[in-house]
Amino acid sequence: MNKSSLTALLLASSLALFTGCEGSKNDPSAKPADTAAPAQNNVSTTTPNGNSTSTPGSVATSPGTTSPAPATTPTGSASNTGKTTDPGKGAANQVVAEPESISVLVNKQFALPEKYEPSDLVYPDVPFTFKEKIEKRKMRKEAAAALEKLFAGAKKDGIYLAGVSAYRSHATQKTVFNNYVKTDGEEKAKTYSAVPGHSEHETGLAIDVSGSDGKCAAQDCFGGTKEAEWLAKHSAEYGFIIRYLKGKESITGYQYEPWHIRYVGTQMAKEIASKGITLEEYLNAVPATK
């Protein structure tokens, strides 16, 4: 989608800013706690009145220039919209048609298909803050292999990491979100928990991490730890990005989360990290907030 088309589209469905912890409070057991050949893709949008529109996608490569969007950028189709609820009141529903893409964009504007489940989930051979071999220990195969290398790299540098929460199924996300709605009401729940289908954890490409002792797991205090500093400096070398950056809340829709890392592949991760930008900015999909 070119920048002007996407801007106009998103202006029509203004995003209300919700800050919160997409990767921690969603998880009831955690303490407050995808490179492809260039190809042009379409994003199909279902608006509140039920109409759908499609526009070609593009990725900004440098100021004033764009290049065709990679085959792995989010795309949509009218056939898989309809049941996904966007967190913004009156906002258009946008459901990605290629949820298996390593660079899939999932946020408060773009959702996964309701019945999507990664077909290549595995258990990465890394330590977690819990012993059970359960759902939230899983990641997609490519991301899991990269995570193992990241943990090994950290260990060589004297940094010992542990996983806190990785994959979360749509059903689990729905249960978690609904529980928070019952407790705090829907509007407040949306400030710290992702609407089902809009959580990166459902892609199997994201994971919350902490130090091996589990202290400050998915909490603000993790930001000042040596583990957080190492992740910020080295994650891109292994294909991961710090997904929710400080000062980018109006773009990502979430507060700074130094513990939430997302696998996008080394080439993309290095480009994103070197520019200090978000996945939304890299994919030229910055939401309108006014």
XYZ file of N, CA and C in Angstrom, residues 67-277:
633
model
N 9.570 1.065 -2.302
C 9.836 -0.100 -3.135
C 8.689 -1.062 -2.957
N 8.488 -1.993 -3.892
C 7.386 -2.942 -3.759
C 7.460 -3.677 -2.438
N 6.325 -3.914 -1.834
C 6.298 -4.611 -0.555
C 6.771 -6.042 -0.710
N 7.549 -6.537 0.274
C 7.978 -7.934 0.219
C 6.770 -8.852 0.242
N 6.959 -10.053 -0.287
C 5.850 -11.007 -0.314
C 5.380 -11.348 1.079
N 6.199 -11.069 2.077
C 5.836 -11.414 3.445
C 5.161 -10.295 4.192
N 4.902 -9.151 3.558
C 4.205 -8.092 4.266
C 2.735 -8.435 4.389
N 2.035 -7.802 5.375
C 0.641 -8.179 5.604
C -0.244 -7.908 4.409
N -1.069 -8.867 4.085
C -2.036 -8.691 3.021
C -3.399 -9.097 3.529
N -4.430 -8.702 2.832
C -5.760 -9.031 3.299
C -6.639 -9.555 2.196
N -7.711 -10.208 2.539
C -8.686 -10.664 1.550
C -10.070 -10.540 2.136
N -11.025 -10.212 1.305
C -12.382 -10.004 1.795
C -12.958 -11.260 2.403
N -12.436 -12.418 2.015
C -13.007 -13.675 2.489
C -12.682 -13.986 3.927
N -11.688 -13.332 4.512
C -11.358 -13.685 5.886
C -11.508 -12.521 6.845
N -12.355 -11.553 6.474
C -12.671 -10.486 7.404
C -13.968 -10.824 8.114
N -14.642 -9.839 8.616
C -15.988 -10.069 9.125
C -16.103 -10.348 10.602
N -15.374 -11.344 11.127
C -15.573 -11.712 12.516
C -14.528 -11.125 13.463
N -13.507 -10.514 12.924
C -12.473 -9.955 13.778
C -12.876 -8.571 14.276
N -12.739 -8.349 15.534
C -13.095 -7.066 16.114
C -11.871 -6.194 16.272
N -11.911 -5.010 15.679
C -10.815 -4.063 15.829
C -10.999 -3.296 17.134
N -9.922 -3.045 17.885
C -10.064 -2.366 19.164
C -10.488 -0.915 19.059
N -10.305 -0.279 17.911
C -10.696 1.115 17.764
C -12.168 1.235 17.433
N -12.875 2.072 18.158
C -14.295 2.235 17.890
C -14.521 2.774 16.488
N -15.337 2.103 15.691
C -15.662 2.549 14.351
C -14.548 2.334 13.356
N -13.450 1.728 13.784
C -12.319 1.521 12.888
C -12.591 0.375 11.928
N -11.911 0.412 10.765
C -12.090 -0.643 9.779
C -11.417 -1.920 10.228
N -12.014 -3.055 9.868
C -11.393 -4.341 10.129
C -10.390 -4.634 9.022
N -9.187 -5.052 9.390
C -8.178 -5.406 8.415
C -7.546 -6.719 8.863
N -7.820 -7.773 8.126
C -7.345 -9.102 8.494
C -6.267 -9.547 7.525
N -5.133 -9.932 8.013
C -4.025 -10.331 7.150
C -4.349 -11.648 6.458
N -3.998 -11.738 5.165
C -4.289 -12.940 4.383
C -3.118 -13.909 4.381
N -1.940 -13.450 4.802
C -0.760 -14.311 4.849
C -0.192 -14.327 6.257
N -0.941 -14.877 7.204
C -0.510 -14.872 8.597
C 0.758 -15.677 8.845
N 1.092 -16.573 7.900
C 2.293 -17.395 8.056
C 3.564 -16.649 7.672
N 3.443 -15.450 7.124
C 4.614 -14.688 6.717
C 5.431 -14.255 7.936
N 6.733 -14.363 7.808
C 7.609 -13.999 8.915
C 7.485 -12.516 9.270
N 7.189 -11.677 8.275
C 7.081 -10.240 8.537
C 5.648 -9.767 8.735
N 4.739 -10.671 9.021
C 3.339 -10.297 9.186
C 3.193 -9.198 10.240
N 2.374 -8.209 9.930
C 2.114 -7.118 10.864
C 0.811 -7.381 11.603
N 0.918 -7.566 12.890
C -0.249 -7.781 13.745
C -0.219 -6.707 14.827
N -1.231 -5.889 14.840
C -1.313 -4.834 15.848
C -2.763 -4.450 16.072
N -3.017 -3.225 16.501
C -4.385 -2.835 16.796
C -5.210 -2.519 15.547
N -4.559 -2.479 14.380
C -5.281 -2.286 13.119
C -5.353 -3.560 12.291
N -4.329 -4.406 12.389
C -4.266 -5.630 11.593
C -4.398 -6.860 12.482
N -5.336 -7.733 12.119
C -5.607 -8.929 12.917
C -5.299 -10.201 12.155
N -5.064 -11.259 12.886
C -4.925 -12.591 12.309
C -6.315 -13.167 12.058
N -6.450 -14.062 11.069
C -7.737 -14.742 10.886
C -8.099 -15.477 12.172
N -9.364 -15.504 12.487
C -9.795 -16.078 13.767
C -9.367 -17.524 13.974
N -9.375 -18.315 12.899
C -9.037 -19.729 13.047
C -7.570 -20.030 12.752
N -6.756 -18.992 12.634
C -5.343 -19.221 12.323
C -4.595 -19.884 13.480
N -3.785 -20.872 13.126
C -2.893 -21.507 14.086
C -1.624 -21.909 13.342
N -0.468 -21.464 13.785
C 0.781 -21.819 13.107
C 0.921 -23.331 12.992
N 1.399 -23.790 11.837
C 1.491 -25.237 11.601
C 2.845 -25.806 11.993
N 3.791 -24.945 12.366
C 5.153 -25.412 12.626
C 5.648 -25.042 14.023
N 4.754 -25.068 14.989
C 5.140 -24.746 16.350
C 6.013 -25.842 16.947
N 7.072 -25.424 17.634
C 7.980 -26.358 18.295
C 8.351 -25.774 19.652
N 9.033 -26.584 20.448
C 9.524 -26.107 21.733
C 10.994 -25.706 21.600
N 11.318 -24.422 21.688
C 12.724 -24.033 21.600
C 13.500 -24.573 22.800
N 14.738 -24.973 22.541
C 15.567 -25.545 23.603
C 16.267 -24.426 24.368
N 15.481 -23.707 25.145
C 15.991 -22.632 25.991
C 15.279 -22.706 27.333
N 15.883 -22.151 28.378
C 15.216 -22.161 29.685
C 14.048 -21.193 29.753
N 13.046 -21.548 30.518
C 11.903 -20.688 30.783
C 11.795 -20.479 32.289
N 10.948 -19.574 32.674
C 10.753 -19.304 34.097
C 9.832 -20.328 34.744
N 9.385 -21.310 33.984
C 8.527 -22.376 34.486
C 9.003 -23.698 33.875
N 8.617 -24.796 34.464
C 9.085 -26.114 34.033
C 8.141 -26.822 33.072
N 6.858 -26.495 33.141
C 5.852 -27.201 32.352
C 6.073 -27.023 30.855
N 5.836 -28.083 30.082
C 5.935 -28.035 28.629
C 4.546 -27.723 28.084
N 4.196 -26.460 28.128
C 2.852 -26.028 27.783
C 2.867 -25.072 26.598
N 1.674 -24.663 26.174
C 1.476 -23.839 24.983
C 2.395 -22.624 24.907
N 2.490 -21.873 25.981
C 3.226 -20.614 25.930
C 4.746 -20.792 25.877
N 5.177 -22.041 25.814
C 6.590 -22.335 25.641
C 6.945 -22.494 24.161
N 5.933 -22.573 23.305
C 6.145 -22.854 21.884
C 6.451 -21.598 21.059
N 7.129 -21.803 19.935
C 7.338 -20.780 18.921
C 7.372 -21.463 17.565
N 7.218 -20.686 16.497
C 7.357 -21.256 15.174
C 8.798 -21.716 14.977
N 8.980 -22.754 14.159
C 10.269 -23.420 14.031
C 11.435 -22.481 13.744
N 11.269 -21.591 12.759
C 12.354 -20.680 12.399
C 12.685 -19.729 13.537
N 11.657 -19.206 14.181
C 11.860 -18.292 15.296
C 12.492 -19.011 16.484
N 12.073 -20.253 16.712
C 12.623 -21.029 17.819
C 14.115 -21.271 17.637
N 14.520 -21.617 16.415
C 15.940 -21.854 16.132
C 16.745 -20.573 16.341
N 16.179 -19.447 15.915
C 16.853 -18.162 16.097
C 16.944 -17.808 17.578
N 15.900 -18.127 18.328
C 15.907 -17.846 19.765
C 17.005 -18.639 20.473
N 17.174 -19.883 20.075
C 18.226 -20.696 20.673
C 19.602 -20.068 20.456
N 19.823 -19.525 19.252
C 21.091 -18.862 18.957
C 21.240 -17.576 19.764
N 20.139 -16.854 19.917
C 20.169 -15.632 20.707
C 20.527 -15.929 22.162
N 19.885 -16.911 22.744
C 20.190 -17.275 24.129
C 21.640 -17.712 24.280
N 22.140 -18.481 23.301
C 23.535 -18.937 23.349
C 24.487 -17.753 23.240
N 24.158 -16.800 22.382
C 24.984 -15.612 22.228
C 25.018 -14.786 23.495
N 23.874 -14.669 24.137
C 23.804 -13.926 25.390
C 24.654 -14.610 26.455
N 24.555 -15.917 26.515
C 25.313 -16.681 27.518
C 26.809 -16.469 27.355
N 27.301 -16.407 26.112
C 28.724 -16.171 25.860
C 29.160 -14.819 26.406
N 28.207 -13.893 26.443
C 28.493 -12.560 26.955
C 28.183 -12.426 28.445
N 27.911 -13.546 29.092
C 27.624 -13.521 30.517
C 26.220 -13.068 30.866
N 25.318 -13.139 29.906
C 23.919 -12.751 30.120
C 23.057 -13.997 30.062
N 22.344 -14.258 31.124
C 21.532 -15.470 31.205
C 20.051 -15.110 31.144
N 19.414 -15.558 30.070
C 18.024 -15.226 29.806
C 17.079 -16.397 30.075
N 15.812 -16.078 30.209
C 14.774 -17.107 30.356
C 13.521 -16.636 29.640
N 12.810 -17.575 29.035
C 11.552 -17.244 28.389
C 10.449 -17.087 29.422
N 9.532 -16.182 29.183
C 8.411 -15.961 30.085
C 7.103 -16.403 29.434
N 6.865 -15.967 28.206
C 5.635 -16.325 27.504
C 5.834 -16.142 26.009
N 5.590 -17.201 25.234
C 5.762 -17.145 23.781
C 4.396 -17.277 23.100
N 4.137 -18.416 22.450
C 2.889 -18.575 21.691
C 1.655 -18.577 22.589
N 0.598 -17.994 22.058
C -0.692 -18.004 22.739
C -1.761 -18.217 21.680
N -2.579 -19.229 21.811
C -3.622 -19.512 20.826
C -4.708 -18.446 20.868
N -5.499 -18.412 19.785
C -6.610 -17.462 19.729
C -7.582 -17.724 20.874
N -7.844 -18.992 21.138
C -8.771 -19.340 22.222
C -8.247 -18.862 23.563
N -6.955 -19.048 23.786
C -6.362 -18.592 25.039
C -6.441 -17.075 25.154
N -6.107 -16.375 24.054
C -6.162 -14.917 24.079
C -7.577 -14.421 24.350
N -8.550 -15.107 23.770
C -9.945 -14.718 23.978
C -10.330 -14.896 25.446
N -9.926 -16.017 26.027
C -10.239 -16.277 27.432
C -9.596 -15.244 28.342
N -8.326 -14.973 28.091
C -7.598 -14.001 28.903
C -8.233 -12.623 28.811
N -8.489 -12.185 27.563
C -9.076 -10.857 27.375
C -10.448 -10.755 28.026
N -11.281 -11.774 27.826
C -12.619 -11.740 28.408
C -12.584 -11.715 29.933
N -11.609 -12.387 30.518
C -11.466 -12.364 31.973
C -11.150 -10.962 32.472
N -10.308 -10.266 31.730
C -9.976 -8.900 32.114
C -11.166 -7.964 31.924
N -11.970 -8.236 30.890
C -13.162 -7.429 30.665
C -14.120 -7.585 31.852
N -14.259 -8.808 32.323
C -15.135 -9.071 33.468
C -14.646 -8.347 34.714
N -13.339 -8.250 34.833
C -12.759 -7.623 36.017
C -12.745 -6.098 35.951
N -12.279 -5.578 34.809
C -12.057 -4.139 34.699
C -12.944 -3.407 33.700
N -13.743 -4.126 32.956
C -14.539 -3.493 31.913
C -13.756 -3.483 30.613
N -14.468 -3.420 29.488
C -13.823 -3.568 28.182
C -12.820 -2.466 27.869
N -13.181 -1.213 28.118
C -12.286 -0.124 27.767
C -10.973 -0.185 28.528
N -11.037 -0.443 29.819
C -9.809 -0.526 30.604
C -8.999 -1.739 30.206
N -9.680 -2.866 29.936
C -8.982 -4.087 29.544
C -8.161 -3.864 28.285
N -8.686 -3.059 27.356
C -7.989 -2.794 26.095
C -6.715 -1.975 26.285
N -6.560 -1.335 27.427
C -5.363 -0.544 27.655
C -4.154 -1.397 28.020
N -4.381 -2.652 28.411
C -3.249 -3.502 28.773
C -3.300 -4.898 28.184
N -4.383 -5.259 27.517
C -4.501 -6.592 26.929
C -4.988 -6.487 25.493
N -4.380 -7.273 24.588
C -4.748 -7.229 23.168
C -6.069 -7.944 22.920
N -6.875 -7.339 22.058
C -8.120 -7.969 21.618
C -7.751 -9.267 20.893
N -8.493 -10.339 21.094
C -8.196 -11.606 20.417
C -7.992 -11.418 18.921
N -6.904 -11.982 18.399
C -6.562 -11.847 16.997
C -5.557 -10.747 16.741
N -5.421 -9.833 17.681
C -4.515 -8.697 17.530
C -3.238 -8.834 18.356
N -3.045 -9.957 18.991
C -1.846 -10.161 19.805
C -0.724 -10.828 19.008
N 0.475 -10.268 19.071
C 1.623 -10.864 18.381
C 1.932 -12.269 18.888
N 1.571 -12.546 20.097
C 1.842 -13.878 20.643
C 1.126 -14.968 19.837
N 0.025 -14.622 19.194
C -0.721 -15.588 18.403
C -0.005 -15.967 17.113
N 1.002 -15.202 16.705
C 1.764 -15.514 15.493
C 2.777 -16.614 15.728
N 3.177 -16.812 16.972
C 4.237 -17.772 17.280
C 5.610 -17.207 16.984
N 5.688 -15.902 16.743
C 6.948 -15.245 16.387
C 7.449 -14.310 17.479
N 6.693 -14.171 18.542
C 7.056 -13.243 19.610
C 7.218 -13.972 20.934
N 8.037 -13.397 21.792
C 8.244 -13.974 23.111
C 8.631 -12.888 24.102
N 8.147 -13.021 25.306
C 8.574 -12.162 26.398
C 9.721 -12.881 27.099
N 10.771 -12.153 27.400
C 11.932 -12.754 28.056
C 12.293 -11.985 29.320
N 13.048 -12.629 30.171
C 13.527 -11.999 31.393
C 14.910 -12.540 31.696
N 15.470 -12.128 32.820
C 16.706 -12.725 33.272
C 16.401 -14.112 33.791
N 17.407 -14.927 33.970
C 17.189 -16.308 34.394
C 16.527 -16.419 35.763
N 16.637 -15.364 36.579
C 16.013 -15.403 37.898
C 14.544 -15.017 37.868
N 14.065 -14.551 36.729
C 12.660 -14.209 36.594
C 12.262 -12.886 37.215
N 13.199 -12.179 37.806
C 12.884 -10.896 38.427
C 12.523 -9.866 37.354
N 11.576 -9.057 37.658
C 11.088 -8.011 36.745
C 10.563 -8.587 35.431
N 10.103 -9.829 35.459
C 9.573 -10.453 34.246
C 8.373 -9.682 33.735
N 8.483 -9.152 32.504
C 7.418 -8.381 31.867
C 6.929 -7.239 32.749
N 7.858 -6.599 33.416
C 7.558 -5.429 34.222
C 8.463 -4.280 33.809
N 8.042 -3.066 34.118
C 8.814 -1.899 33.739
C 10.250 -1.942 34.256
N 10.452 -2.510 35.423
C 11.793 -2.535 36.007
C 12.777 -3.359 35.186
N 12.293 -4.186 34.260
C 13.197 -4.953 33.399
C 14.015 -4.033 32.506
N 13.459 -2.856 32.196
C 14.126 -1.910 31.313
C 15.492 -1.460 31.789
N 15.762 -1.519 33.069
C 17.043 -1.074 33.591
C 18.039 -2.182 33.842
N 17.716 -3.391 33.427
C 18.591 -4.526 33.699
C 19.634 -4.743 32.607
N 20.672 -5.470 32.933
C 21.715 -5.780 31.950
C 21.168 -6.679 30.847
N 20.174 -7.491 31.185
C 19.544 -8.353 30.189
C 18.821 -7.517 29.129
N 18.097 -6.490 29.579
C 17.377 -5.608 28.654
C 18.358 -4.846 27.771
N 19.444 -4.389 28.353
C 20.459 -3.657 27.599
C 21.094 -4.553 26.536
N 21.348 -5.810 26.885
C 21.937 -6.741 25.924
C 20.970 -6.996 24.771
N 19.691 -7.208 25.106
C 18.676 -7.460 24.075
C 18.562 -6.280 23.119
N 18.540 -5.077 23.655
C 18.419 -3.887 22.823
C 19.592 -3.759 21.860
N 20.776 -4.172 22.304
C 21.988 -4.040 21.509
C 22.206 -5.187 20.530
N 21.791 -6.392 20.889
C 22.155 -7.578 20.100
C 21.014 -8.369 19.464
N 19.760 -8.110 19.819
C 18.644 -8.916 19.302
C 18.611 -8.992 17.782
N 18.876 -7.852 17.119
C 18.802 -7.795 15.654
C 19.785 -8.743 14.984
N 20.906 -9.038 15.645
C 21.904 -9.949 15.088
C 21.327 -11.348 14.891
N 20.276 -11.635 15.643
C 19.648 -12.959 15.594
C 18.271 -12.925 14.938
N 17.887 -11.759 14.394
C 16.620 -11.656 13.680
C 15.443 -11.153 14.492
N 15.715 -10.652 15.685
C 14.649 -10.154 16.540
C 14.703 -8.640 16.687
N 13.567 -8.040 16.956
C 13.502 -6.617 17.258
C 12.798 -6.422 18.596
N 13.118 -5.315 19.254
C 12.329 -4.907 20.416
C 11.074 -4.302 19.808
N 9.974 -4.976 19.959
C 8.770 -4.631 19.198
C 8.134 -3.305 19.623
N 8.111 -3.035 20.904
C 7.440 -1.828 21.379
C 8.456 -0.884 21.996
N 8.905 0.073 21.180
C 9.974 0.985 21.566
C 9.493 2.166 22.404
N 10.389 2.667 23.227
C 10.100 3.855 24.020
C 9.972 5.053 23.085
N 8.964 5.860 23.302
C 8.727 7.033 22.476
C 7.934 6.762 21.218
N 7.555 5.496 20.992
C 6.804 5.122 19.791
C 5.397 4.631 20.131
N 4.942 4.995 21.307
C 3.641 4.512 21.770
C 2.493 4.894 20.849
N 2.559 6.087 20.254
C 1.472 6.530 19.380
C 1.422 5.758 18.073
N 2.503 5.034 17.765
C 2.576 4.227 16.548
C 2.226 2.769 16.831
N 2.817 2.214 17.880
C 2.587 0.802 18.193
C 1.287 0.570 18.962
N 0.852 1.600 19.710
C -0.350 1.446 20.524
C -0.079 0.851 21.886
N 1.197 0.582 22.188
C 1.564 -0.004 23.470
C 2.735 0.741 24.093
N 2.816 0.663 25.384
C 3.918 1.279 26.099
C 5.221 0.523 25.814
N 6.316 1.115 26.181
C 7.637 0.514 26.019
C 7.689 -0.843 26.707
N 8.061 -1.866 25.940
C 8.176 -3.221 26.480
C 9.526 -3.815 26.092
N 10.558 -3.565 26.851
C 11.895 -4.059 26.521
C 12.027 -5.573 26.571
N 11.052 -6.226 27.154
C 11.065 -7.683 27.283
C 10.401 -8.406 26.113
N 9.638 -7.699 25.291
C 8.867 -8.324 24.215
C 9.656 -8.236 22.911
N 10.206 -9.367 22.458
C 10.978 -9.397 21.219
C 10.211 -10.167 20.161
N 10.371 -9.722 18.911
C 9.617 -10.295 17.798
C 10.571 -10.702 16.679
N 10.433 -11.927 16.184
C 11.280 -12.423 15.103
C 10.767 -11.931 13.762
N 11.664 -11.311 12.964
C 11.322 -10.834 11.616
C 12.385 -11.251 10.603
N 13.438 -11.941 11.038
C 14.547 -12.304 10.160
C 15.671 -11.292 10.307
N 16.910 -11.737 10.094
C 18.051 -10.872 10.374
C 18.127 -9.627 9.502
N 17.835 -9.749 8.197
C 17.947 -8.584 7.328
C 17.004 -7.470 7.765
N 15.757 -7.810 7.958
C 14.781 -6.809 8.370
C 15.080 -6.279 9.765
N 15.439 -7.173 10.663
C 15.720 -6.759 12.039
C 16.867 -5.754 12.100
N 17.920 -6.009 11.340
C 19.060 -5.095 11.342
C 18.696 -3.737 10.762
N 17.866 -3.721 9.715
C 17.452 -2.451 9.122
C 16.590 -1.658 10.097
N 15.671 -2.347 10.742
C 14.792 -1.693 11.709
C 15.586 -1.143 12.886
N 16.476 -1.959 13.430
C 17.268 -1.539 14.581
C 18.199 -0.380 14.252
N 18.831 -0.422 13.078
C 19.777 0.632 12.700
C 19.093 1.987 12.554
N 17.806 1.971 12.183
C 17.058 3.215 12.007
C 16.291 3.624 13.260
N 16.236 2.729 14.243
C 15.508 3.035 15.463
C 14.027 3.228 15.234
N 13.470 2.421 14.328
C 12.058 2.559 13.982
C 11.264 1.318 14.382
